[in-house]
Every structure is written in C-alpha cells, then in structure tokens.
Amino acid sequence: NAKEGISIQDDLARLVNEGDGISREDDPAASNGVAVALPNTHNEWYFQIPVDKLPIRAQSGRYQVYIVIRAEAKTSDPLPDTLAFTAGVYDTAKHELPAELRLNANAIAAKYKSYLIGTVDLNLNEYFWAAPAPNSALKAVWIDRLFLVPVK
C-alpha cells in the first residue's frame, strides 16, 4: 500500500564533492521543489543516504526501495541504449550490494518516474547511493527522492 510508504527527500543525502560532479538545485518538477543534479561526466557514488539518517521506523525491516529520477538530454535525438545511471544499497559490514539498479539512457524518462532499486532488509550498516555514468547524450540525471514501501 503506497500510503504506508516512506518518502526520503534529497535533503538527507550526503553530497560527496558537492559543486563538482553533484549539486542540489531548485527544480519545480521535483516533489519538494529541490532535486540533486548528477552530470553524466563521472561514475562516482557522490549521492549517499545512510540508513541511520532515516526515520527510526525505516531503519530496519524489509522494504522495496525506489528512486525517483529524470534524465536531462543534451539534444532531442533519441537516447542511446548505453549506461546512464546506477543506484543501489551498500552494506558496509558485509561489503556487498544487497540491491543495485543499472539504467540505460533510453530507459530513463524526461519527467520524474520511480524505478525499483530492489527489495532489501534494511540495517544500520547500509546506505543508499546513486551515480551517473559517463554518457555523451545526457547533461544530467536528476534525483528527486527515494521511496520505501514496506514488504509484509
């Protein structure tokens, strides 16, 4: 039930290298008027949200994890079937990715849309991350928020 879902806004994100490869920008299309822009010039995990920054009720339990993003193309040409964006959940204790999403440029909508990263049993050793992939067809991928849906 989406009413039980938990919206995680980008203001909880740690922006690594802010201003150089990632920035928080006003975006009227975003759910709260602000989004994070990741230019498609690198593949670093500059967007990170530690699970311990989430509301207490979301710090453990089984969730479907969605990321809400959009792509900003450089031209009106059709987007290529080449990697443009990755996101996931990283467990620092196990050194593994319990969930990962890889999207090609032609799979990312121009308007915000939810994409399933995966279903994860959350714990305090984990963090959500996102990264662009170098892709000459895109200016940037924009992150509006994460959305967690409890799995019963």
Coordinates of C-alpha atoms in Angstrom, one line a residue:
N1 CA 0.0 0.0 0.0
A2 CA 1.7 3.2 -1.2
K3 CA 0.0 5.2 1.7
E4 CA 2.3 3.2 4.1
G5 CA 5.4 4.2 2.0
I6 CA 8.1 6.4 3.4
S7 CA 9.3 9.4 1.3
I8 CA 13.0 10.1 1.8
Q9 CA 13.9 13.6 0.4
D10 CA 17.2 14.5 -1.0
D11 CA 18.0 16.8 1.9
L12 CA 19.0 13.7 3.9
A13 CA 21.7 13.0 1.3
R14 CA 25.4 13.4 1.9
L15 CA 26.7 15.0 -1.4
V16 CA 30.3 14.0 -1.8
N17 CA 32.3 16.6 -3.8
E18 CA 29.3 19.0 -3.8
G19 CA 29.7 21.6 -6.6
D20 CA 32.0 19.3 -8.6
G21 CA 30.0 16.4 -10.1
I22 CA 26.9 16.9 -8.0
S23 CA 24.7 19.8 -6.8
R24 CA 21.4 20.5 -5.1
E25 CA 19.3 22.7 -7.4
D26 CA 15.8 24.3 -7.4
D27 CA 13.6 22.1 -9.6
P28 CA 9.9 23.0 -9.9
A29 CA 9.2 19.5 -11.2
A30 CA 10.6 17.8 -8.0
S31 CA 8.2 16.8 -5.2
N32 CA 9.6 19.4 -2.8
G33 CA 10.9 21.9 -5.4
V34 CA 14.5 20.8 -5.0
A35 CA 16.5 18.0 -6.6
V36 CA 20.0 16.7 -6.9
A37 CA 21.7 17.0 -10.3
L38 CA 24.4 14.5 -11.3
P39 CA 26.1 15.4 -14.5
N40 CA 26.8 12.5 -16.8
T41 CA 30.6 13.1 -16.7
H42 CA 31.6 10.6 -14.0
N43 CA 30.5 7.4 -12.2
E44 CA 31.2 8.2 -8.6
W45 CA 28.8 7.4 -5.7
Y46 CA 28.5 11.1 -4.9
F47 CA 24.9 10.7 -3.7
Q48 CA 24.6 8.8 -0.4
I49 CA 22.0 8.5 2.3
P50 CA 22.9 6.4 5.3
V51 CA 20.1 4.3 6.8
D52 CA 20.8 5.8 10.2
K53 CA 19.6 9.2 8.8
L54 CA 16.1 7.7 8.0
P55 CA 13.1 8.0 10.4
I56 CA 13.5 5.4 13.1
R57 CA 10.7 3.2 11.7
A58 CA 12.6 2.8 8.4
Q59 CA 16.0 1.9 9.9
S60 CA 15.1 -1.8 9.9
G61 CA 12.7 -4.1 8.2
R62 CA 12.1 -5.3 4.6
Y63 CA 11.4 -2.6 2.0
Q64 CA 11.1 -2.2 -1.7
V65 CA 13.4 0.7 -2.4
Y66 CA 12.5 3.1 -5.3
I67 CA 14.4 6.1 -6.6
V68 CA 12.6 8.9 -8.3
I69 CA 14.7 10.4 -11.2
R70 CA 14.6 12.0 -14.5
A71 CA 17.1 12.4 -17.4
E72 CA 18.1 15.7 -19.0
A73 CA 19.1 15.1 -22.6
K74 CA 21.6 17.3 -24.5
T75 CA 19.5 17.2 -27.7
S76 CA 16.1 16.0 -28.9
D77 CA 17.8 13.0 -30.6
P78 CA 16.6 9.5 -29.4
L79 CA 18.6 8.5 -26.3
P80 CA 21.1 5.6 -26.8
D81 CA 20.9 2.2 -25.2
T82 CA 24.0 2.8 -23.2
L83 CA 24.5 3.0 -19.4
A84 CA 23.5 6.4 -17.9
F85 CA 22.7 5.8 -14.2
T86 CA 23.3 3.4 -11.3
A87 CA 21.9 3.2 -7.8
G88 CA 21.9 0.8 -5.0
V89 CA 22.2 -0.2 -1.4
Y90 CA 25.6 -0.9 0.0
D91 CA 26.2 -2.8 3.3
T92 CA 29.5 -1.6 4.9
A93 CA 29.7 -4.6 7.3
K94 CA 29.2 -7.3 4.6
H95 CA 31.0 -5.3 1.8
E96 CA 28.2 -6.2 -0.6
L97 CA 25.4 -4.7 -2.6
P98 CA 22.0 -6.2 -1.5
A99 CA 20.4 -4.3 -4.3
E100 CA 21.5 -2.5 -7.5
L101 CA 19.8 -0.7 -10.4
R102 CA 21.5 0.0 -13.7
L103 CA 19.6 2.1 -16.3
N104 CA 20.5 2.9 -19.8
A105 CA 19.8 6.4 -21.2
N106 CA 16.8 5.3 -23.3
A107 CA 15.2 3.8 -20.2
I108 CA 15.1 7.0 -18.1
A109 CA 12.1 9.3 -18.6
A110 CA 12.4 13.0 -19.2
K111 CA 9.9 13.5 -16.3
Y112 CA 10.3 12.2 -12.8
K113 CA 9.5 8.5 -12.6
S114 CA 10.0 5.8 -9.9
Y115 CA 12.5 3.0 -10.6
L116 CA 12.8 -0.1 -8.3
I117 CA 16.3 -0.5 -6.9
G118 CA 15.4 -3.7 -5.2
T119 CA 13.9 -5.3 -2.1
V120 CA 16.2 -5.1 1.0
D121 CA 16.2 -6.0 4.7
L122 CA 17.5 -2.6 5.9
N123 CA 20.0 -2.3 8.7
L124 CA 22.2 0.5 10.2
N125 CA 25.3 -0.7 8.3
E126 CA 23.8 0.2 4.9
Y127 CA 23.5 3.3 2.8
F128 CA 21.7 4.2 -0.4
W129 CA 23.9 5.5 -3.2
A130 CA 23.5 6.8 -6.7
A131 CA 25.8 7.7 -9.5
P132 CA 25.6 8.9 -13.1
A133 CA 27.5 7.1 -15.8
P134 CA 29.5 9.0 -18.4
N135 CA 27.1 9.4 -21.3
S136 CA 27.5 12.0 -24.0
A137 CA 23.8 12.0 -24.8
L138 CA 22.8 13.4 -21.3
K139 CA 23.5 16.6 -19.4
A140 CA 22.5 15.1 -16.1
V141 CA 20.3 12.7 -14.2
W142 CA 18.2 14.4 -11.5
I143 CA 17.2 12.7 -8.2
D144 CA 14.0 13.9 -6.6
R145 CA 13.8 11.4 -3.7
L146 CA 13.8 7.8 -2.5
F147 CA 10.6 6.0 -1.6
L148 CA 10.4 2.9 0.6
V149 CA 7.5 0.6 0.5
P150 CA 7.2 -1.9 3.4
V151 CA 7.1 -5.6 2.4
K152 CA 4.7 -7.5 4.7

